Amino acid sequence: MSLIFDEINIRLNTMSKGHRAIANYILDNYDKAAYMTASKLGEATGVSESTVVRFTMELGFDGYPHFQNTLKEELKSKLTSVQRLNATDRFEDDASAIRDIIQSDIDNLKTTLNEIDTSSFEDAVHTILGARKIYLMGLRSSSPLSSFMHFYMTLLFDEVVHIHSNSANEVFEQIMPITSNDVMIGISFPRYSQRTINSMAYAKKKGAKVIVITDKDNTALTENADIKLLAKSSMASFVDSLAAPLSIINALLVTLGMHRKEHIQSSFEALEELWSQYSVYEGDRKSDGSL
């Protein structure tokens, strides 16, 4: 199932009684254990908090927080929606939920900032700028990210194809014309979309450059990627934290805009005039001069 579970199963028969109780509880209730404090896990298994900490260190972790974070990371792509929903049991009340979720987003942003590969980011920018046509794809929970990116990409470039259908036939109909002169941008986070994975493989086979925006390397999604932009995404329950991925996309759009500034300035001026004429935004004057 995962490195943690493999390690537990290998060591299970040689563990002490207390450690075996912890191991069996984790194997049977991993979706709950991932969100328990060391103290709560000790209570659930009838051992002390210090025994829980020693258990994780004997598995090779620096301590319980290291073990817990690794377990959460490994479970992101494995838990069902119902199991994810059970993660909300860790919140004491509504106030603790909002504090915990926002703090988690802040931590994800900090981790992404500290670990971002700036050379890969620059490669992504120049690859997009040099492409004949840009294909953009993000399905299921990643759909809002691809829609947001598509909105601004169409202001920056003339040839942008947004692949947003959940029908397998329609997806491949849209990406079929892709060539070696094009770029495919795929966005997916656990649980990874199989259609997105297949589309990245198809684009790679056709010779297109493939850029992926995801949470980690060495997955089926990154297997066919030329450029990987990694953003930390934690599992907030049945909802994924997408604050850091959105920040990566924001940075990508702004940087592309910097390179396209002269090209798009006249287009933006024309659009502003058109938006004002038809009162697209609140406060714009109508064509007859009224508000």
Coordinates of N, CA and C in Angstrom, one line a residue, residues 19-254:
H19 N 3.9 -1.8 20.8 CA 4.2 -1.3 19.4 C 3.3 -2.1 18.4
R20 N 3.0 -3.3 18.7 CA 2.1 -4.1 17.8 C 0.7 -3.6 17.9
A21 N 0.3 -3.1 19.1 CA -1.1 -2.6 19.2 C -1.2 -1.3 18.4
I22 N -0.1 -0.5 18.5 CA -0.1 0.8 17.6 C -0.2 0.4 16.2
A23 N 0.7 -0.5 15.8 CA 0.8 -0.9 14.4 C -0.5 -1.4 13.8
N24 N -1.2 -2.3 14.6 CA -2.5 -2.9 14.1 C -3.5 -1.8 14.0
Y25 N -3.5 -0.8 15.0 CA -4.5 0.2 14.9 C -4.3 1.1 13.7
I26 N -3.1 1.4 13.4 CA -2.8 2.2 12.2 C -3.2 1.5 10.9
L27 N -2.9 0.2 10.8 CA -3.2 -0.6 9.6 C -4.8 -0.7 9.4
D28 N -5.5 -0.7 10.5 CA -7.0 -0.9 10.4 C -7.7 0.5 10.4
N29 N -7.1 1.5 10.9 CA -7.7 2.8 11.0 C -6.8 4.0 10.5
Y30 N -6.1 3.8 9.4 CA -5.1 4.7 9.0 C -5.7 6.1 8.7
D31 N -7.0 6.1 8.2 CA -7.6 7.4 7.9 C -7.9 8.2 9.1
K32 N -8.1 7.6 10.3 CA -8.2 8.3 11.5 C -6.9 8.6 12.2
A33 N -6.0 7.6 12.1 CA -4.7 7.7 12.8 C -3.9 8.9 12.3
A34 N -4.0 9.2 11.0 CA -3.3 10.2 10.4 C -3.5 11.6 11.0
Y35 N -4.7 11.7 11.6 CA -5.1 13.0 12.2 C -5.1 13.0 13.7
M36 N -4.6 12.0 14.3 CA -4.6 11.9 15.8 C -3.3 12.4 16.3
T37 N -3.3 13.1 17.5 CA -2.1 13.5 18.1 C -1.5 12.2 18.7
A38 N -0.2 12.2 19.1 CA 0.5 11.1 19.7 C -0.3 10.7 21.0
S39 N -0.8 11.6 21.7 CA -1.5 11.4 22.9 C -2.8 10.6 22.6
K40 N -3.6 11.1 21.6 CA -4.8 10.4 21.3 C -4.6 9.0 20.7
L41 N -3.5 8.9 19.9 CA -3.2 7.5 19.4 C -2.9 6.6 20.6
G42 N -2.2 7.1 21.5 CA -1.8 6.3 22.7 C -3.1 5.9 23.5
E43 N -4.0 6.8 23.7 CA -5.3 6.5 24.3 C -6.0 5.4 23.6
A44 N -6.1 5.5 22.3 CA -6.8 4.6 21.5 C -6.2 3.2 21.5
T45 N -4.9 3.1 21.8 CA -4.2 1.8 21.7 C -3.8 1.3 23.1
G46 N -4.1 2.1 24.1 CA -3.8 1.6 25.5 C -2.3 1.7 25.8
V47 N -1.6 2.7 25.2 CA -0.2 2.8 25.5 C 0.1 4.3 25.8
S48 N 1.3 4.6 26.3 CA 1.6 6.0 26.6 C 2.0 6.8 25.4
E49 N 2.0 8.1 25.5 CA 2.4 9.0 24.4 C 3.8 8.7 24.0
S50 N 4.7 8.5 25.0 CA 6.1 8.3 24.7 C 6.3 7.0 24.0
T51 N 5.4 6.0 24.2 CA 5.5 4.7 23.5 C 5.2 5.0 22.0
V52 N 4.2 5.8 21.8 CA 3.9 6.1 20.4 C 5.0 6.8 19.7
V53 N 5.7 7.7 20.4 CA 6.8 8.5 19.8 C 7.9 7.5 19.5
R54 N 8.2 6.6 20.4 CA 9.3 5.6 20.2 C 9.0 4.7 19.1
F55 N 7.7 4.3 18.9 CA 7.3 3.5 17.8 C 7.6 4.1 16.5
T56 N 7.3 5.4 16.3 CA 7.6 6.1 15.0 C 9.1 6.2 14.8
M57 N 9.9 6.4 15.8 CA 11.3 6.5 15.7 C 11.9 5.2 15.3
E58 N 11.4 4.1 15.8 CA 11.9 2.8 15.4 C 11.6 2.5 14.0
L59 N 10.6 3.1 13.4 CA 10.3 2.9 12.0 C 11.2 3.8 11.1
G60 N 12.0 4.6 11.8 CA 13.0 5.4 11.0 C 12.6 6.9 10.9
F61 N 11.6 7.4 11.6 CA 11.2 8.8 11.5 C 11.9 9.6 12.6
D62 N 12.0 10.9 12.4 CA 12.6 11.8 13.4 C 11.8 11.9 14.6
G63 N 10.5 11.6 14.5 CA 9.6 11.7 15.6 C 8.1 11.6 15.1
Y64 N 7.2 11.8 16.0 CA 5.8 11.6 15.6 C 5.3 12.6 14.5
P65 N 5.7 13.9 14.6 CA 5.2 14.8 13.5 C 5.7 14.4 12.2
H66 N 7.0 13.9 12.1 CA 7.5 13.5 10.8 C 6.7 12.3 10.3
F67 N 6.5 11.3 11.2 CA 5.7 10.2 10.8 C 4.3 10.6 10.3
Q68 N 3.6 11.4 11.1 CA 2.2 11.8 10.8 C 2.1 12.6 9.5
N69 N 3.1 13.5 9.2 CA 3.1 14.2 7.9 C 3.3 13.3 6.7
T70 N 4.2 12.3 6.9 CA 4.4 11.3 5.9 C 3.2 10.5 5.6
L71 N 2.5 10.1 6.7 CA 1.3 9.2 6.6 C 0.2 10.0 5.8
K72 N 0.0 11.3 6.2 CA -0.9 12.1 5.5 C -0.6 12.2 4.0
E73 N 0.6 12.4 3.7 CA 1.1 12.6 2.3 C 0.7 11.3 1.5
E74 N 1.0 10.1 2.1 CA 0.8 8.9 1.4 C -0.7 8.6 1.2
L75 N -1.5 9.1 2.1 CA -2.9 8.7 2.1 C -3.7 9.6 1.1
K76 N -3.1 10.7 0.7 CA -3.9 11.7 -0.1 C -4.5 11.1 -1.4
S77 N -3.7 10.2 -2.0 CA -4.2 9.6 -3.2 C -4.9 8.2 -3.0
K78 N -5.1 7.8 -1.8 CA -5.7 6.5 -1.5 C -7.0 6.6 -0.8
L79 N -7.3 7.6 -0.1 CA -8.5 7.7 0.7 C -9.7 8.0 -0.2
T80 N -10.9 7.3 0.1 CA -12.1 7.6 -0.6 C -12.7 8.9 0.0
S81 N -13.7 9.5 -0.7 CA -14.3 10.7 -0.3 C -14.9 10.6 1.1
V82 N -15.5 9.4 1.4 CA -16.1 9.1 2.7 C -15.0 9.1 3.8
Q83 N -13.9 8.5 3.5 CA -12.8 8.4 4.5 C -12.2 9.8 4.7
R84 N -12.1 10.6 3.6 CA -11.7 12.0 3.8 C -12.6 12.8 4.6
L85 N -13.9 12.6 4.5 CA -14.9 13.3 5.3 C -14.7 13.0 6.8
N86 N -14.3 11.8 7.1 CA -14.0 11.5 8.5 C -12.9 12.3 9.1
A87 N -12.1 12.9 8.3 CA -10.9 13.7 8.8 C -11.4 15.0 9.6
T88 N -12.7 15.4 9.3 CA -13.2 16.5 10.0 C -13.5 16.3 11.5
D89 N -13.4 15.0 11.9 CA -13.6 14.6 13.3 C -12.6 15.3 14.2
R90 N -11.4 15.7 13.6 CA -10.4 16.3 14.4 C -10.7 17.7 14.9
F91 N -11.6 18.3 14.3 CA -12.0 19.7 14.6 C -12.9 19.7 15.8
E92 N -12.6 20.5 16.8 CA -13.4 20.6 18.0 C -14.7 21.4 17.8
D93 N -14.6 22.4 16.9 CA -15.7 23.3 16.7 C -15.5 24.0 15.4
D94 N -16.4 24.9 15.0 CA -16.3 25.7 13.7 C -15.1 26.6 13.8
A95 N -14.9 27.2 14.9 CA -13.7 28.2 15.0 C -12.4 27.5 14.8
S96 N -12.3 26.3 15.4 CA -11.0 25.5 15.3 C -10.8 25.1 13.8
A97 N -11.9 24.8 13.1 CA -11.8 24.4 11.7 C -11.2 25.5 10.8
I98 N -11.7 26.7 11.0 CA -11.3 27.8 10.1 C -9.8 28.1 10.5
R99 N -9.5 28.1 11.8 CA -8.1 28.4 12.1 C -7.1 27.3 11.6
D100 N -7.5 26.0 11.7 CA -6.7 25.0 11.2 C -6.5 25.0 9.7
I101 N -7.6 25.2 9.0 CA -7.6 25.2 7.5 C -6.7 26.3 7.0
I102 N -6.9 27.5 7.5 CA -6.1 28.7 7.0 C -4.6 28.5 7.4
Q103 N -4.4 28.0 8.6 CA -3.0 27.8 9.0 C -2.3 26.7 8.0
S104 N -3.1 25.7 7.7 CA -2.6 24.7 6.8 C -2.3 25.3 5.4
D105 N -3.1 26.2 4.9 CA -2.8 26.9 3.6 C -1.6 27.7 3.7
I106 N -1.4 28.4 4.8 CA -0.2 29.2 5.1 C 1.1 28.3 5.0
D107 N 1.0 27.2 5.7 CA 2.1 26.2 5.8 C 2.4 25.7 4.4
N108 N 1.3 25.4 3.6 CA 1.6 24.9 2.2 C 2.3 26.0 1.3
L109 N 1.9 27.2 1.5 CA 2.5 28.3 0.7 C 4.0 28.5 1.1
K110 N 4.3 28.4 2.4 CA 5.6 28.5 2.9 C 6.5 27.4 2.3
T111 N 6.0 26.2 2.4 CA 6.7 25.0 1.9 C 7.0 25.1 0.4
T112 N 5.9 25.5 -0.3 CA 6.1 25.7 -1.8 C 7.1 26.8 -2.1
L113 N 7.1 27.9 -1.4 CA 8.1 28.9 -1.6 C 9.5 28.5 -1.4
N114 N 9.7 27.7 -0.3 CA 11.0 27.2 0.1 C 11.5 26.2 -0.9
E115 N 10.6 25.4 -1.5 CA 11.1 24.3 -2.3 C 10.9 24.5 -3.8
I116 N 10.4 25.6 -4.2 CA 10.1 25.8 -5.7 C 11.4 25.8 -6.4
D117 N 11.4 25.1 -7.6 CA 12.6 25.0 -8.5 C 12.4 26.2 -9.5
T118 N 13.2 27.3 -9.2 CA 13.0 28.5 -10.1 C 13.5 28.2 -11.5
S119 N 14.4 27.3 -11.7 CA 14.9 27.0 -13.1 C 13.8 26.3 -13.9
S120 N 13.0 25.5 -13.2 CA 11.9 24.8 -13.9 C 10.8 25.8 -14.2
F121 N 10.6 26.7 -13.3 CA 9.6 27.8 -13.5 C 10.0 28.6 -14.7
E122 N 11.3 29.0 -14.8 CA 11.7 29.8 -16.0 C 11.6 29.0 -17.2
D123 N 11.9 27.7 -17.2 CA 11.8 26.8 -18.4 C 10.3 26.8 -18.8
A124 N 9.4 26.7 -17.8 CA 8.0 26.7 -18.2 C 7.5 28.0 -18.9
V125 N 8.0 29.1 -18.4 CA 7.7 30.4 -19.0 C 8.1 30.4 -20.4
H126 N 9.4 30.1 -20.7 CA 9.9 30.2 -22.0 C 9.3 29.2 -23.0
T127 N 9.0 28.0 -22.4 CA 8.4 27.0 -23.2 C 7.0 27.4 -23.7
I128 N 6.2 28.0 -22.8 CA 4.9 28.5 -23.2 C 5.0 29.7 -24.2
L129 N 5.9 30.6 -24.0 CA 6.1 31.7 -24.9 C 6.5 31.2 -26.3
G130 N 7.2 30.1 -26.4 CA 7.7 29.6 -27.7 C 6.7 28.7 -28.4
A131 N 5.6 28.4 -27.7 CA 4.7 27.4 -28.3 C 3.8 28.0 -29.4
R132 N 3.4 27.2 -30.4 CA 2.5 27.6 -31.4 C 1.1 27.6 -30.8
K133 N 0.7 26.6 -30.1 CA -0.6 26.5 -29.4 C -0.4 26.0 -28.0
I134 N -1.3 26.4 -27.1 CA -1.2 26.0 -25.7 C -2.4 25.2 -25.4
Y135 N -2.2 24.0 -24.9 CA -3.3 23.1 -24.5 C -3.3 23.1 -22.9
L136 N -4.4 23.3 -22.3 CA -4.5 23.4 -20.9 C -5.6 22.5 -20.4
M137 N -5.2 21.7 -19.3 CA -6.1 20.6 -18.9 C -6.0 20.5 -17.4
G138 N -7.2 20.5 -16.8 CA -7.4 20.2 -15.3 C -8.8 19.7 -15.1
L139 N -8.9 18.5 -14.7 CA -10.3 17.9 -14.5 C -10.6 17.7 -13.0
R140 N -11.9 17.5 -12.8 CA -12.4 17.2 -11.5 C -12.0 18.3 -10.5
S141 N -11.4 18.0 -9.4 CA -11.1 19.0 -8.4 C -10.1 20.1 -8.9
S142 N -9.4 19.7 -9.9 CA -8.4 20.7 -10.5 C -9.1 21.6 -11.6
S143 N -10.3 21.3 -11.9 CA -11.0 22.1 -12.9 C -11.1 23.6 -12.6
P144 N -11.3 24.0 -11.4 CA -11.3 25.5 -11.1 C -10.0 26.1 -11.4
L145 N -8.9 25.4 -11.1 CA -7.5 25.9 -11.4 C -7.3 26.1 -12.9
S146 N -7.7 25.1 -13.7 CA -7.5 25.2 -15.1 C -8.4 26.3 -15.7
S147 N -9.6 26.5 -15.2 CA -10.6 27.5 -15.7 C -10.0 28.9 -15.4
F148 N -9.5 29.1 -14.2 CA -8.9 30.4 -13.8 C -7.7 30.7 -14.7
M149 N -6.9 29.7 -14.9 CA -5.7 29.9 -15.7 C -6.1 30.2 -17.2
H150 N -7.1 29.5 -17.7 CA -7.5 29.6 -19.0 C -8.1 31.1 -19.3
F151 N -8.8 31.6 -18.3 CA -9.4 32.9 -18.4 C -8.3 34.0 -18.7
Y152 N -7.2 33.9 -18.0 CA -6.1 34.9 -18.2 C -5.2 34.5 -19.4
M153 N -5.0 33.2 -19.6 CA -4.2 32.8 -20.8 C -4.8 33.3 -22.1
T154 N -6.1 33.3 -22.2 CA -6.7 33.8 -23.5 C -6.5 35.3 -23.6
L155 N -6.2 36.0 -22.6 CA -5.9 37.5 -22.7 C -4.4 37.7 -23.2
L156 N -3.6 36.7 -22.9 CA -2.2 36.7 -23.2 C -1.8 36.1 -24.5
F157 N -2.6 35.1 -25.0 CA -2.3 34.4 -26.2 C -3.5 34.1 -27.0
D158 N -3.3 34.0 -28.3 CA -4.4 33.8 -29.3 C -4.8 32.3 -29.4
E159 N -3.8 31.4 -29.2 CA -4.1 30.0 -29.5 C -4.0 29.2 -28.1
V160 N -5.2 29.2 -27.4 CA -5.3 28.5 -26.2 C -6.5 27.5 -26.2
V161 N -6.2 26.2 -26.0 CA -7.3 25.2 -26.0 C -7.5 24.7 -24.6
H162 N -8.7 24.9 -24.1 CA -9.0 24.5 -22.7 C -9.7 23.1 -22.8
I163 N -9.1 22.1 -22.3 CA -9.7 20.8 -22.3 C -10.4 20.6 -20.9
H164 N -11.7 20.6 -20.9 CA -12.4 20.6 -19.7 C -13.6 19.6 -19.6
S165 N -13.7 18.7 -20.6 CA -14.7 17.7 -20.6 C -14.3 16.5 -19.8
N166 N -15.3 15.9 -19.1 CA -15.1 14.7 -18.4 C -15.3 13.4 -19.2
S167 N -15.7 13.6 -20.5 CA -15.9 12.5 -21.4 C -14.6 12.1 -22.0
A168 N -14.2 10.9 -21.9 CA -13.0 10.4 -22.5 C -12.9 10.7 -24.0
N169 N -14.0 10.5 -24.7 CA -14.0 10.7 -26.1 C -13.8 12.1 -26.5
E170 N -14.5 13.0 -25.8 CA -14.3 14.5 -26.0 C -13.0 15.0 -25.7
V171 N -12.4 14.4 -24.6 CA -11.0 14.9 -24.2 C -10.0 14.6 -25.4
F172 N -10.1 13.4 -25.9 CA -9.1 13.0 -26.9 C -9.4 13.7 -28.3
E173 N -10.7 14.0 -28.5 CA -11.0 14.7 -29.7 C -10.4 16.1 -29.6
Q174 N -10.3 16.7 -28.4 CA -9.7 18.1 -28.3 C -8.2 18.1 -28.4
I175 N -7.6 17.0 -27.9 CA -6.1 17.0 -27.9 C -5.5 16.3 -29.1
M176 N -6.3 15.7 -29.9 CA -5.9 15.0 -31.1 C -5.0 15.8 -32.0
P177 N -5.3 17.1 -32.3 CA -4.5 17.9 -33.2 C -3.1 18.3 -32.7
I178 N -2.8 18.0 -31.4 CA -1.6 18.5 -30.8 C -0.3 18.1 -31.6
T179 N 0.7 19.0 -31.7 CA 1.9 18.7 -32.5 C 3.1 19.0 -31.6
S180 N 4.3 18.7 -32.2 CA 5.5 19.0 -31.6 C 5.8 20.5 -31.4
N181 N 5.0 21.3 -32.0 CA 5.2 22.8 -31.9 C 4.4 23.3 -30.7
D182 N 3.6 22.5 -30.0 CA 2.7 22.9 -29.0 C 3.2 22.5 -27.6
V183 N 2.4 23.0 -26.6 CA 2.7 22.7 -25.2 C 1.4 22.2 -24.6
M184 N 1.5 21.2 -23.7 CA 0.4 20.7 -23.0 C 0.7 21.0 -21.5
I185 N -0.2 21.8 -20.8 CA -0.1 22.0 -19.4 C -1.2 21.2 -18.7
G186 N -0.8 20.3 -17.9 CA -1.7 19.4 -17.1 C -1.7 19.7 -15.6
I187 N -2.8 19.9 -15.0 CA -2.9 20.2 -13.6 C -3.7 19.1 -12.9
S188 N -3.1 18.5 -11.9 CA -3.8 17.4 -11.2 C -3.2 17.2 -9.8
F189 N -4.1 17.0 -8.8 CA -3.7 16.7 -7.5 C -4.4 15.5 -7.0
P190 N -3.9 14.8 -5.9 CA -4.6 13.6 -5.4 C -6.0 13.8 -5.1
R191 N -6.9 12.9 -5.5 CA -6.5 11.7 -6.3 C -6.4 12.0 -7.7
Y192 N -5.2 11.7 -8.4 CA -4.9 12.1 -9.7 C -5.9 11.6 -10.7
S193 N -6.3 12.5 -11.7 CA -7.2 12.1 -12.7 C -6.5 11.2 -13.8
Q194 N -7.1 10.0 -14.0 CA -6.6 9.1 -15.0 C -6.6 9.7 -16.4
R195 N -7.7 10.5 -16.7 CA -7.8 11.1 -18.0 C -6.6 12.1 -18.2
T196 N -6.3 12.8 -17.2 CA -5.2 13.8 -17.3 C -3.9 13.1 -17.5
I197 N -3.7 12.0 -16.8 CA -2.5 11.2 -16.9 C -2.4 10.6 -18.4
N198 N -3.5 10.1 -18.9 CA -3.4 9.6 -20.3 C -3.2 10.7 -21.3
S199 N -3.8 11.8 -21.0 CA -3.6 12.9 -22.0 C -2.1 13.4 -22.0
M200 N -1.5 13.4 -20.8 CA -0.1 13.8 -20.8 C 0.8 12.8 -21.6
A201 N 0.4 11.6 -21.5 CA 1.2 10.5 -22.2 C 1.0 10.7 -23.7
Y202 N -0.3 11.0 -24.1 CA -0.6 11.2 -25.5 C 0.2 12.4 -26.1
A203 N 0.2 13.5 -25.4 CA 0.9 14.7 -25.8 C 2.4 14.5 -26.0
K204 N 2.9 13.7 -25.0 CA 4.4 13.4 -25.1 C 4.6 12.5 -26.3
K205 N 3.8 11.6 -26.6 CA 3.9 10.7 -27.7 C 3.9 11.5 -29.0
K206 N 3.1 12.6 -29.1 CA 3.0 13.4 -30.3 C 4.1 14.4 -30.4
G207 N 5.0 14.4 -29.4 CA 6.2 15.3 -29.5 C 6.0 16.7 -28.8
A208 N 4.9 16.9 -28.2 CA 4.6 18.2 -27.6 C 5.4 18.3 -26.3
K209 N 5.7 19.5 -25.9 CA 6.3 19.8 -24.6 C 5.2 19.6 -23.5
V210 N 5.5 19.0 -22.4 CA 4.5 18.7 -21.4 C 5.0 19.4 -20.1
I211 N 4.1 20.2 -19.6 CA 4.3 20.9 -18.3 C 3.2 20.4 -17.3
V212 N 3.6 19.9 -16.1 CA 2.6 19.5 -15.1 C 2.7 20.4 -13.9
I213 N 1.5 20.7 -13.4 CA 1.4 21.4 -12.1 C 0.8 20.4 -11.1
T214 N 1.5 20.0 -10.2 CA 1.1 18.9 -9.3 C 1.8 19.0 -7.9
D215 N 1.6 18.1 -7.0 CA 2.1 18.2 -5.7 C 3.4 17.5 -5.5
K216 N 3.8 16.5 -6.2 CA 5.1 15.8 -6.0 C 5.5 15.1 -7.3
D217 N 6.8 14.8 -7.3 CA 7.4 14.1 -8.4 C 7.2 12.6 -8.2
N218 N 7.7 11.8 -9.3 CA 7.7 10.4 -9.2 C 6.3 9.8 -9.1
T219 N 5.3 10.3 -9.9 CA 4.0 9.8 -9.9 C 3.7 9.5 -11.4
A220 N 2.5 8.9 -11.6 CA 2.1 8.6 -13.0 C 1.9 9.9 -13.8
L221 N 1.5 10.9 -13.1 CA 1.3 12.2 -13.8 C 2.6 12.8 -14.3
T222 N 3.7 12.7 -13.5 CA 5.0 13.4 -13.8 C 5.8 12.5 -14.8
E223 N 5.4 11.3 -15.0 CA 6.2 10.3 -15.8 C 6.5 10.9 -17.2
N224 N 5.5 11.6 -17.8 CA 5.7 12.1 -19.1 C 6.0 13.6 -19.2
A225 N 6.3 14.2 -18.0 CA 6.5 15.6 -18.0 C 7.9 16.0 -18.4
D226 N 8.0 17.1 -19.2 CA 9.3 17.7 -19.5 C 9.6 18.7 -18.4
I227 N 8.6 19.4 -17.8 CA 8.8 20.4 -16.8 C 7.8 20.1 -15.7
K228 N 8.2 20.2 -14.4 CA 7.4 19.9 -13.3 C 7.4 21.1 -12.4
L229 N 6.2 21.7 -12.1 CA 6.0 22.7 -11.1 C 5.3 22.2 -9.9
L230 N 6.0 22.0 -8.8 CA 5.4 21.4 -7.7 C 4.9 22.3 -6.6
A231 N 3.7 22.1 -6.2 CA 3.1 23.0 -5.2 C 2.5 22.1 -4.1
K232 N 2.7 22.5 -2.9 CA 2.2 21.7 -1.7 C 0.7 21.7 -1.6
S233 N 0.1 20.6 -1.5 CA -1.4 20.5 -1.4 C -1.7 19.5 -0.3
S234 N -2.3 20.0 0.8 CA -2.7 19.1 1.9 C -4.2 18.7 1.7
M235 N -4.5 17.7 2.5 CA -5.9 17.2 2.4 C -6.7 17.7 3.6
A236 N -7.5 18.7 3.3 CA -8.3 19.4 4.4 C -9.5 18.6 4.8
S237 N -9.8 17.5 4.2 CA -10.9 16.6 4.4 C -11.3 16.1 3.1
F238 N -12.6 16.2 2.7 CA -13.0 15.8 1.3 C -12.6 16.9 0.4
V239 N -12.2 18.1 0.9 CA -11.7 19.2 0.1 C -10.2 19.2 0.1
D240 N -9.6 19.5 -1.1 CA -8.1 19.6 -1.2 C -7.7 21.1 -1.0
S241 N -6.6 21.3 -0.4 CA -6.1 22.7 -0.3 C -5.3 23.0 -1.6
L242 N -5.9 24.0 -2.3 CA -5.3 24.4 -3.6 C -4.7 25.8 -3.5
A243 N -4.5 26.4 -2.3 CA -3.9 27.7 -2.2 C -2.6 27.8 -2.9
A244 N -1.7 26.9 -2.6 CA -0.3 27.0 -3.2 C -0.3 26.7 -4.7
P245 N -1.1 25.7 -5.2 CA -1.1 25.6 -6.7 C -1.7 26.9 -7.4
L246 N -2.7 27.5 -6.8 CA -3.2 28.8 -7.3 C -2.1 29.8 -7.3
S247 N -1.3 29.9 -6.3 CA -0.2 30.9 -6.2 C 0.8 30.6 -7.3
I248 N 1.1 29.4 -7.6 CA 2.1 29.0 -8.7 C 1.5 29.5 -10.0
I249 N 0.2 29.3 -10.2 CA -0.5 29.7 -11.4 C -0.5 31.2 -11.6
N250 N -0.7 31.9 -10.4 CA -0.7 33.4 -10.4 C 0.7 33.9 -10.9
A251 N 1.7 33.3 -10.3 CA 3.1 33.7 -10.6 C 3.4 33.5 -12.1
L252 N 2.9 32.3 -12.6 CA 3.2 32.0 -14.0 C 2.5 33.0 -14.9
L253 N 1.2 33.3 -14.6 CA 0.5 34.3 -15.4 C 1.1 35.7 -15.4
V254 N 1.5 36.1 -14.2 CA 2.1 37.5 -14.1 C 3.5 37.5 -14.9

